[in-house]
XYZ file of C-alpha atoms in Angstrom:
668
model
C 122.101 96.196 101.498
C 124.721 93.541 101.022
C 127.897 94.032 103.028
C 131.184 93.340 101.213
C 133.697 91.861 103.633
C 136.733 93.023 101.700
C 137.653 95.492 99.001
C 136.059 98.744 97.965
C 132.322 98.540 97.329
C 132.061 101.701 95.222
C 135.321 101.005 93.373
C 134.111 97.513 92.480
C 130.919 98.994 91.085
C 132.879 101.541 89.065
C 135.022 98.741 87.611
C 131.958 96.738 86.680
C 130.549 99.828 84.926
C 133.422 99.616 82.446
C 132.845 95.916 81.972
C 129.108 96.412 81.540
C 129.480 97.549 77.923
C 130.758 94.120 76.858
C 128.366 92.083 74.715
C 126.086 89.738 76.597
C 127.415 86.692 74.782
C 130.893 87.394 76.079
C 129.836 86.929 79.702
C 132.064 84.596 81.656
C 130.443 81.181 81.979
C 132.216 80.562 85.274
C 129.747 80.260 88.117
C 130.044 81.497 91.649
C 128.217 79.108 93.936
C 126.937 80.691 97.119
C 124.758 78.355 99.140
C 121.951 77.205 96.832
C 120.566 80.594 95.967
C 118.899 80.721 92.569
C 121.564 83.010 91.084
C 124.924 81.350 90.435
C 126.623 84.251 88.632
C 126.572 87.786 90.014
C 127.514 89.494 86.710
C 123.972 90.774 86.175
C 123.762 92.218 89.684
C 127.153 93.904 89.368
C 126.094 95.547 86.118
C 122.987 96.922 87.848
C 125.074 98.183 90.763
C 127.311 99.962 88.241
C 124.298 101.996 87.120
C 123.526 102.896 90.734
C 127.109 104.102 91.199
C 126.617 106.520 88.272
C 123.308 107.869 89.641
C 123.239 111.241 91.417
C 120.325 110.303 93.656
C 118.475 107.613 95.555
C 118.923 104.194 93.950
C 119.627 100.640 95.060
C 119.996 97.088 93.816
C 118.318 94.415 95.938
C 120.029 91.094 95.278
C 118.294 87.734 95.626
C 120.357 86.696 98.633
C 119.031 89.741 100.544
C 115.578 88.131 100.778
C 116.164 84.436 99.964
C 115.314 83.328 103.512
C 111.907 85.025 103.470
C 108.584 83.575 102.396
C 108.071 85.305 99.041
C 104.524 86.197 98.127
C 104.649 89.913 97.266
C 107.020 92.803 96.610
C 106.806 93.560 100.337
C 108.915 90.465 100.995
C 111.671 91.574 98.621
C 111.720 95.331 99.329
C 111.167 95.454 103.102
C 114.761 96.666 103.619
C 114.973 98.969 100.605
C 115.358 102.579 101.855
C 112.424 104.832 101.044
C 110.138 102.112 99.681
C 106.897 101.933 101.674
C 105.327 98.495 101.247
C 102.369 97.644 103.439
C 100.446 94.374 102.887
C 96.659 94.363 102.833
C 95.986 90.695 102.049
C 97.551 88.059 99.824
C 99.603 89.726 97.113
C 97.758 93.039 97.522
C 100.283 95.566 98.838
C 100.367 99.332 99.009
C 103.581 100.414 97.281
C 104.622 104.033 97.592
C 107.896 105.913 97.153
C 108.041 109.516 98.354
C 104.278 109.486 98.835
C 103.395 108.370 95.319
C 99.788 107.293 94.756
C 98.532 108.168 98.243
C 94.889 108.444 97.211
C 94.899 105.086 95.449
C 93.570 102.451 97.834
C 93.838 99.713 95.196
C 96.192 98.667 92.378
C 98.954 101.290 91.978
C 99.768 104.748 90.651
C 102.788 107.043 90.597
C 105.342 104.292 89.978
C 106.733 102.610 86.898
C 106.993 98.864 87.469
C 109.013 96.825 84.999
C 110.136 93.276 84.415
C 113.394 92.887 82.523
C 113.196 96.538 81.498
C 109.679 96.385 80.018
C 106.820 98.166 81.862
C 104.090 96.237 83.631
C 102.028 99.461 83.657
C 99.269 99.557 81.090
C 99.159 102.235 78.419
C 97.229 104.595 80.744
C 100.020 104.090 83.355
C 97.845 102.149 85.814
C 98.542 98.487 86.473
C 98.451 95.398 88.663
C 101.735 94.781 90.461
C 100.530 91.241 91.223
C 101.870 90.296 87.795
C 105.399 90.720 89.164
C 106.293 87.381 90.799
C 109.163 88.007 93.259
C 110.110 84.341 93.539
C 111.439 84.510 89.950
C 113.831 87.436 90.317
C 117.611 87.498 90.053
C 117.550 90.991 91.590
C 115.462 94.158 91.767
C 116.559 97.627 90.719
C 115.012 100.516 92.665
C 115.479 104.022 91.264
C 113.620 106.586 93.355
C 112.107 109.707 91.813
C 113.796 111.261 88.773
C 116.675 108.816 89.112
C 114.494 106.403 87.111
C 114.861 108.486 83.948
C 116.778 105.706 82.136
C 113.646 103.540 82.420
C 111.563 106.221 80.697
C 109.938 107.103 84.017
C 109.110 110.680 84.952
C 106.870 109.940 87.943
C 107.149 111.218 91.494
C 107.920 107.753 92.855
C 110.358 106.470 90.223
C 110.717 102.900 89.013
C 111.176 99.335 90.244
C 112.570 96.798 87.774
C 112.492 93.084 88.510
C 115.175 91.174 86.594
C 114.783 87.449 85.956
C 117.723 85.031 85.534
C 119.016 83.718 82.230
C 120.530 80.399 81.225
C 123.979 81.931 81.812
C 123.323 83.389 85.265
C 121.332 80.403 86.571
C 122.285 77.133 84.855
C 121.012 73.797 86.112
C 117.779 72.903 87.917
C 116.570 74.839 90.944
C 113.658 73.842 93.203
C 112.094 75.807 96.033
C 109.151 74.602 98.136
C 107.428 76.606 100.919
C 104.658 75.561 103.305
C 103.175 77.247 106.329
C 100.279 78.820 108.168
C 96.809 79.220 106.678
C 97.231 76.105 104.510
C 99.834 77.904 102.445
C 101.982 76.111 99.886
C 104.283 77.482 97.183
C 106.450 75.625 94.680
C 109.023 76.876 92.198
C 110.851 74.759 89.631
C 113.311 76.433 87.261
C 115.998 75.339 84.871
C 118.687 76.981 82.778
C 121.182 75.932 80.136
C 123.833 77.721 78.095
C 125.881 76.906 75.012
C 128.328 78.925 72.977
C 125.690 81.216 71.464
C 122.339 80.012 72.772
C 121.034 80.001 76.339
C 117.597 79.461 77.853
C 115.925 79.704 81.250
C 112.396 78.893 82.365
C 110.465 78.634 85.622
C 107.004 77.690 86.785
C 105.511 78.550 90.169
C 102.300 77.623 91.933
C 100.815 79.193 95.039
C 97.791 78.457 97.187
C 96.689 79.825 100.546
C 93.519 80.349 102.569
C 94.927 83.701 103.710
C 95.039 85.071 107.235
C 91.493 86.471 106.963
C 88.135 85.026 105.994
C 87.379 85.223 102.277
C 91.033 85.786 101.361
C 91.855 82.546 99.564
C 94.267 82.837 96.658
C 95.600 80.555 93.928
C 98.084 81.202 91.165
C 100.028 79.439 88.435
C 102.779 81.353 86.630
C 105.418 80.777 83.991
C 108.433 82.918 83.133
C 111.109 82.140 80.588
C 113.585 83.599 78.150
C 115.831 82.476 75.310
C 118.937 84.391 74.283
C 121.003 84.087 71.135
C 124.306 85.733 70.193
C 123.806 86.562 66.511
C 127.394 87.823 66.301
C 130.009 88.809 68.833
C 128.383 92.258 68.958
C 124.682 91.526 68.455
C 122.574 89.561 70.923
C 118.840 89.113 71.125
C 116.600 87.727 73.848
C 112.945 86.669 73.752
C 110.855 86.675 76.952
C 107.509 85.083 77.788
C 105.399 85.440 80.917
C 102.072 83.731 81.630
C 99.980 84.395 84.749
C 96.755 82.982 86.110
C 95.830 84.608 89.434
C 92.683 84.133 91.507
C 92.248 86.201 94.677
C 89.246 86.505 96.971
C 88.944 89.986 98.466
C 88.283 90.177 102.223
C 87.648 93.930 102.083
C 88.380 96.677 104.566
C 87.151 96.740 108.174
C 86.093 99.276 110.745
C 88.763 100.194 113.269
C 87.039 98.272 116.084
C 86.797 95.041 114.091
C 90.335 95.347 112.696
C 91.742 95.621 116.231
C 89.603 92.973 117.929
C 88.837 90.393 115.230
C 91.284 90.916 112.331
C 90.424 87.530 110.816
C 87.061 88.942 109.732
C 86.429 89.093 106.006
C 83.637 90.385 103.804
C 81.592 87.766 101.920
C 79.070 90.238 100.431
C 79.129 90.052 96.648
C 81.836 87.356 96.704
C 84.338 90.027 95.747
C 87.528 88.963 94.016
C 90.137 89.741 91.396
C 91.042 87.120 88.801
C 93.733 87.893 86.243
C 94.879 85.966 83.192
C 97.736 87.552 81.280
C 100.369 86.780 78.657
C 103.386 89.024 78.067
C 105.792 88.571 75.151
C 108.817 90.759 74.537
C 112.106 90.955 72.695
C 115.251 92.914 73.466
C 118.171 93.178 71.061
C 121.527 94.657 72.049
C 124.067 95.949 69.548
C 127.487 96.705 71.013
C 129.832 99.226 69.378
C 133.366 100.200 70.402
C 132.256 102.804 72.951
C 128.473 102.595 72.944
C 125.544 100.217 73.108
C 122.123 100.304 71.466
C 119.220 98.403 72.981
C 115.905 98.102 71.123
C 112.827 96.101 71.984
C 109.150 95.417 71.381
C 106.530 93.976 73.701
C 102.919 92.834 73.763
C 100.639 92.233 76.750
C 97.266 90.489 76.636
C 95.289 90.587 79.874
C 91.814 89.611 81.081
C 90.393 90.835 84.396
C 87.334 89.440 86.183
C 86.758 91.706 89.167
C 83.545 91.415 91.239
C 83.358 94.451 93.551
C 80.433 96.917 93.803
C 79.680 95.646 90.315
C 81.377 92.939 88.269
C 84.119 94.478 86.159
C 85.172 92.612 83.013
C 88.157 93.957 81.093
C 90.064 92.576 78.122
C 93.219 94.594 77.486
C 95.742 94.439 74.663
C 98.877 96.541 75.084
C 101.838 96.758 72.741
C 104.835 98.976 72.505
C 108.435 99.547 71.577
C 111.491 101.139 73.148
C 115.068 102.070 72.290
C 118.006 103.269 74.378
C 121.515 104.279 73.311
C 124.342 104.510 75.872
C 127.616 106.155 74.858
C 130.802 106.773 76.860
C 133.809 108.899 75.923
C 136.817 110.118 77.896
C 134.938 112.729 79.933
C 131.452 112.666 78.450
C 128.728 110.036 78.679
C 125.223 110.132 77.281
C 121.992 108.154 77.362
C 119.241 108.786 74.807
C 116.049 106.781 74.644
C 112.361 106.625 73.964
C 109.324 104.454 74.534
C 105.763 104.192 73.227
C 102.877 102.168 74.682
C 99.477 101.696 73.035
C 96.492 99.991 74.640
C 92.908 98.968 73.874
C 90.445 97.991 76.590
C 87.106 96.273 76.080
C 85.396 97.331 79.322
C 82.060 96.164 80.758
C 80.379 96.329 84.163
C 77.546 94.076 85.298
C 75.232 93.953 88.291
C 76.962 91.810 90.928
C 74.878 88.723 91.692
C 77.006 87.235 94.477
C 80.143 87.313 92.330
C 78.447 86.403 89.060
C 77.699 88.818 86.225
C 74.062 89.907 86.103
C 72.511 92.583 83.930
C 74.892 94.712 81.852
C 75.233 98.167 83.404
C 78.071 99.770 81.425
C 79.927 99.068 78.181
C 82.765 101.121 76.716
C 85.784 100.960 74.455
C 88.896 102.611 75.855
C 92.075 103.537 74.017
C 95.262 104.986 75.468
C 98.819 105.729 74.554
C 101.756 107.029 76.541
C 105.063 107.875 74.904
C 108.253 109.612 75.903
C 111.703 110.598 74.756
C 114.504 111.233 77.224
C 118.195 111.980 77.419
C 120.860 112.368 80.080
C 124.383 113.759 79.665
C 127.129 113.157 82.252
C 130.288 115.271 82.239
C 133.259 114.189 84.367
C 134.475 117.659 85.289
C 137.266 116.162 87.429
C 138.303 112.676 88.430
C 135.890 112.966 91.349
C 133.092 115.289 90.204
C 130.432 114.397 87.625
C 127.839 116.917 86.459
C 124.558 115.591 85.102
C 121.810 117.156 83.020
C 118.848 115.645 81.268
C 115.135 115.576 80.779
C 112.140 113.598 79.647
C 109.273 114.700 77.418
C 106.103 112.659 77.808
C 102.869 112.671 75.861
C 99.703 110.731 76.560
C 96.144 110.413 75.357
C 93.095 108.713 76.890
C 89.856 108.021 75.000
C 86.609 106.372 76.040
C 83.547 105.701 73.909
C 80.461 104.771 75.932
C 78.317 102.215 74.133
C 75.871 101.571 76.958
C 75.123 103.060 80.375
C 72.203 101.532 82.270
C 72.001 104.476 84.646
C 71.747 106.979 81.772
C 68.851 105.235 80.087
C 70.740 102.887 77.804
C 73.094 103.547 74.896
C 74.659 106.996 75.081
C 77.335 107.288 72.402
C 79.300 109.672 74.611
C 82.972 110.088 73.828
C 85.539 111.294 76.335
C 88.983 112.384 75.227
C 91.926 113.922 77.054
C 95.524 114.568 75.974
C 98.505 115.435 78.173
C 102.117 116.426 77.671
C 104.949 117.534 79.919
C 108.675 118.198 79.874
C 110.579 117.307 83.038
C 114.204 118.505 83.277
C 116.817 117.195 85.682
C 120.126 118.594 86.969
C 122.517 116.851 89.340
C 126.031 116.358 90.634
C 127.862 113.268 91.879
C 131.037 113.596 93.956
C 133.364 110.673 94.685
C 134.626 111.820 98.092
C 136.781 108.707 98.533
C 137.016 105.425 96.571
C 134.316 104.109 98.915
C 132.057 107.139 99.512
C 129.789 109.109 97.188
C 127.885 112.357 97.814
C 125.140 113.478 95.432
C 122.356 115.942 94.826
C 119.832 116.774 92.125
C 116.934 119.045 91.260
C 114.249 117.685 88.973
C 110.684 117.921 87.776
C 108.200 115.053 87.526
C 104.829 114.673 85.830
C 102.059 112.095 86.114
C 99.088 111.795 83.779
C 95.696 110.566 85.043
C 94.562 107.120 84.008
C 91.068 105.784 83.453
C 90.525 105.290 87.184
C 90.898 109.050 87.661
C 89.300 110.267 84.421
C 86.310 107.912 84.157
C 85.476 107.753 87.856
C 81.795 106.929 87.388
C 81.241 106.760 83.632
C 82.031 109.877 81.601
C 85.303 111.772 81.827
C 85.763 114.308 84.621
C 88.052 117.395 84.594
C 91.246 115.935 86.068
C 94.616 117.339 85.030
C 98.204 116.117 85.262
C 100.186 116.176 88.505
C 103.598 117.879 88.479
C 106.311 118.382 91.084
C 109.748 119.900 91.591
C 111.983 117.790 93.806
C 115.283 118.557 95.513
C 117.308 115.705 96.959
C 120.735 115.212 98.451
C 122.432 112.232 99.990
C 125.356 109.891 100.349
C 126.081 106.202 99.972
C 129.187 104.199 100.626
C 131.173 101.872 102.794
C 133.700 102.486 105.560
C 134.914 100.073 108.200
C 132.025 98.001 109.491
C 129.376 100.336 108.057
C 127.588 100.489 104.720
C 124.951 103.179 104.203
C 122.507 104.794 101.802
C 120.926 108.043 103.056
C 118.858 110.546 101.043
C 116.872 113.636 102.053
C 114.311 115.092 99.650
C 111.606 117.745 99.323
C 108.920 117.720 96.626
C 106.668 120.705 95.970
C 103.667 119.275 94.128
C 101.127 121.059 91.980
C 97.845 119.277 91.281
C 98.440 116.150 93.346
C 95.753 113.587 92.581
C 93.843 113.296 95.868
C 90.289 112.849 97.122
C 87.973 115.844 97.395
C 84.325 116.380 98.297
C 82.364 116.932 95.099
C 78.788 116.581 96.292
C 76.716 114.370 98.536
C 76.439 111.682 95.869
C 80.179 111.609 95.069
C 81.876 112.225 98.436
C 85.351 110.846 97.686
C 86.434 111.215 94.077
C 89.951 111.921 92.867
C 90.731 115.463 91.726
C 93.730 117.780 91.679
C 94.723 119.570 94.851
C 96.372 122.975 94.766
C 99.760 122.747 96.486
C 101.131 119.913 98.601
C 104.555 119.149 100.048
C 106.239 115.766 100.379
C 109.538 115.747 102.228
C 111.463 113.126 104.117
C 114.502 110.966 104.715
C 115.287 107.558 103.206
C 118.010 105.836 105.205
C 119.631 102.426 105.221
C 122.512 101.370 107.462
C 124.180 97.963 107.668
C 126.799 97.169 110.319
C 128.994 94.086 109.988
C 129.866 93.887 113.683
C 132.055 90.796 113.243
C 132.237 87.667 111.083
C 129.043 86.231 112.554
C 126.969 89.302 113.492
C 125.327 91.811 111.095
C 122.756 94.508 111.885
C 120.655 95.693 108.940
C 118.397 98.744 109.380
C 116.143 101.032 107.350
C 114.397 104.175 108.513
C 111.911 106.291 106.569
C 110.724 109.735 107.645
C 107.701 111.002 105.710
C 106.265 114.499 106.157
C 103.443 114.861 103.620
C 101.008 117.784 103.943
C 98.764 120.300 102.226
C 100.122 123.801 101.704
C 97.351 126.337 102.304
C 94.636 124.253 100.636
C 91.213 125.901 100.351
C 89.487 122.810 101.822
C 92.159 121.170 104.016
C 94.451 124.036 105.014
C 97.864 122.721 106.095
C 96.607 119.288 107.160
C 98.809 116.244 106.987
C 98.131 113.799 104.180
C 96.789 110.425 105.337
C 97.888 106.807 104.820
C 101.700 106.836 105.261
C 103.039 107.077 108.859
C 105.615 109.719 109.699
C 108.220 107.272 111.037
C 108.885 103.650 110.003
C 111.871 101.685 111.331
C 112.889 98.118 110.494
C 115.894 96.193 111.761
C 117.270 92.681 111.433
C 120.128 91.192 113.451
C 121.692 88.258 111.628
C 123.536 85.893 113.958
C 125.673 83.070 112.597
C 127.530 82.097 109.464
C 126.615 81.604 105.817
C 126.028 77.941 106.636
C 123.811 78.431 109.698
C 122.198 81.648 110.871
C 119.130 83.109 112.562
C 117.897 86.678 112.147
C 115.376 88.207 114.574
C 113.703 91.351 113.225
C 111.487 94.224 114.318
C 109.197 96.670 112.520
C 108.331 99.745 114.578
C 105.782 102.420 113.693
C 105.813 104.756 116.731
C 102.630 106.541 115.668
C 100.199 105.621 112.941
C 99.096 107.956 110.144
C 95.921 109.947 109.797
C 93.156 108.012 108.088
C 91.448 111.050 106.553
C 92.170 114.342 104.855
C 90.334 116.329 107.544
C 92.764 114.902 110.168
C 89.986 113.818 112.505
C 91.260 110.266 113.026
C 94.802 108.961 113.562
C 95.482 105.248 114.018
C 97.843 103.852 116.645
C 101.388 102.695 116.010
C 102.649 99.158 116.513
C 105.649 96.870 116.958
C 105.930 93.637 114.968
C 108.485 90.974 115.868
C 109.708 88.313 113.471
C 112.605 86.017 112.661
C 114.158 84.104 109.780
C 116.651 81.244 109.843
C 118.604 79.224 107.299
C 120.729 76.060 107.371
C 122.853 74.933 104.436
C 122.635 71.176 104.744
C 125.245 70.796 101.988
C 126.428 72.746 98.973
C 123.201 71.978 97.103
C 120.443 72.186 99.700
C 119.161 74.795 102.194
C 116.399 74.688 104.779
C 114.838 78.000 105.842
C 112.225 79.379 108.247
C 110.257 82.651 108.305
C 108.170 83.548 111.379
C 106.037 86.719 111.366
C 104.275 88.799 114.007
C 105.471 86.473 116.749
C 103.660 88.420 119.476
C 100.393 88.256 117.483
C 100.083 92.041 117.577
C 96.684 93.410 116.523
C 97.094 96.700 114.731
C 96.120 98.627 111.628
C 98.678 98.410 108.848
C 96.978 100.325 106.049
C 93.941 102.495 105.380
C 92.025 103.666 102.336
C 92.079 107.443 102.647
C 88.722 109.020 103.530
C 87.673 112.651 103.583
C 86.325 112.359 107.141
C 86.735 109.093 109.039
C 84.128 108.005 111.586
C 83.732 104.974 113.836
C 81.612 103.405 111.094
C 84.217 103.911 108.354
C 85.230 100.511 106.930
C 88.587 101.677 105.536
C 91.154 99.757 107.619
C 93.338 96.727 106.903
C 94.894 94.836 109.839
C 98.581 93.914 109.929
C 99.493 90.359 109.010
C 98.535 87.890 111.721
C 101.021 85.538 113.360
C 102.295 83.009 110.840
C 105.195 80.598 110.343
C 106.529 79.412 106.991
C 109.334 77.026 106.167
C 110.824 75.405 103.153
C 113.671 73.977 101.167
C 115.881 75.256 98.353
C 117.821 72.798 96.225
C 119.964 72.924 93.114
C 120.749 69.976 90.882
């Protein structure tokens, strides 16, 4: 959270909400220079914060200056101090991302969250995806809407949505360069540039990254491009074209046994030369039409992606996704409304081959996959009094998954088997937002969520299996605001889940496949507190309490769910001024989570110490430092959930080893 030294934080956001309806082309070209951070105008961030101020639930905007001094390689580095967001690195850019226990059974990729860039989903048409395609070094800011509060992004998932917003030629004019080097032969470079005229503006950036990783067989390389061009067709109509190109190569070091993870965490797995290589191109357009008291936003997008993924076999996937969306925002004297919809369609050419030390051997499986996911949603806000806003809305989602098997080596050759599954769900939402003072808000809501299985759940081995949708009813209440030296964001929630997608024993040959549980409960607290103790001392803290458990399950009783620890606390004490400061930090997990559903094995907790520092050499150049795990703590940071963990279970990922990174930021 960013502390405002003067003025009313919530009132400023409310004011910017009124200004947010102005056409993009009318944005003030004046720039606000603050050190040499990539963003030189905070208009975009203020508009996002205005949406948070109108949200009756957990939501936050993470501005670039909140993480500018960190070494940026994954979403963990940008969201470490975002309340309620559990981000635990495994290796490289591979991170477990979970909000309110979303996607607990998924030990790879992601599920239960909608990830977007500039308002367009990264998720594929079956709702699975690779978050590695989101490059945090590019972002102006991130928008985090937890749970049903992400409705305006067309998300009805348990976890909600995270939207990374890139700069434009108006928010980041000029040339910006950032270079990072550090441990494990790591080097990262970013070069970006922006320009703006009366009606036309453009921004583009290229980044490169290479590192040997902090484990054996964890080398990574990437080259990425992001850019956009905006044009004001008239004073009321603006359009913007976006392009994103990614080439990512990552060796996979694999999971370890507990003993190896704690004694020799550098160990990696060379068997099968496992890796994940991604090449992708994303193109999109968004057009905004501003009326006197409303705004219409429409857009189209296309994603083309190739995946080369040697694991137990070599997976080869070529995916083409396309889609469209529309959203209309209207505001009257006491009523406001948002109505929108989205449709995503995808085709996957999917093969598996025998893994010959990372190379493709004999074909073992060949299938065509088709998916679509669509939704329509609306939200109405009624200002019952000057302080009280009542909110009602809902989202209807529909999805279909198809797979046609053309060849299956383990079924005797060509099969011609077709799998098909269709899902639909309506998820209502009711809430209230109370402006207790100009600086303090209190809120609560009651909502339903629904998640449809993707191919990873439906086609676990080859043919489709009987997996159904996951639904949940969630209650949440909280407060955010600013008073004196304190700024806070605190939310308590309870989700009662039906059919959570978890791992269950099927038979001896398939001991850990994903199926629907009966009833589970996720409840917890998401808390952030920042204290500006004086002009040169700020304490920033986040605490997450997670109580996730079965509720009378026929196989697991009332056991706790594995993977996410019950308590996680992070704090950072920033000492100094904007020109020169140092910030020691701590991450404390008092007790680790269970590693299995049978609750036979719980891992130990840990304490990680770190520090960042920054020096503004002049008004155009900064030097920065990021030191991690200074005490070289050996601990387990993440686990792939097992049904019953044993000493031989290779399911553990060690915490990041001690590392130091430094670099330079410069604007010309």
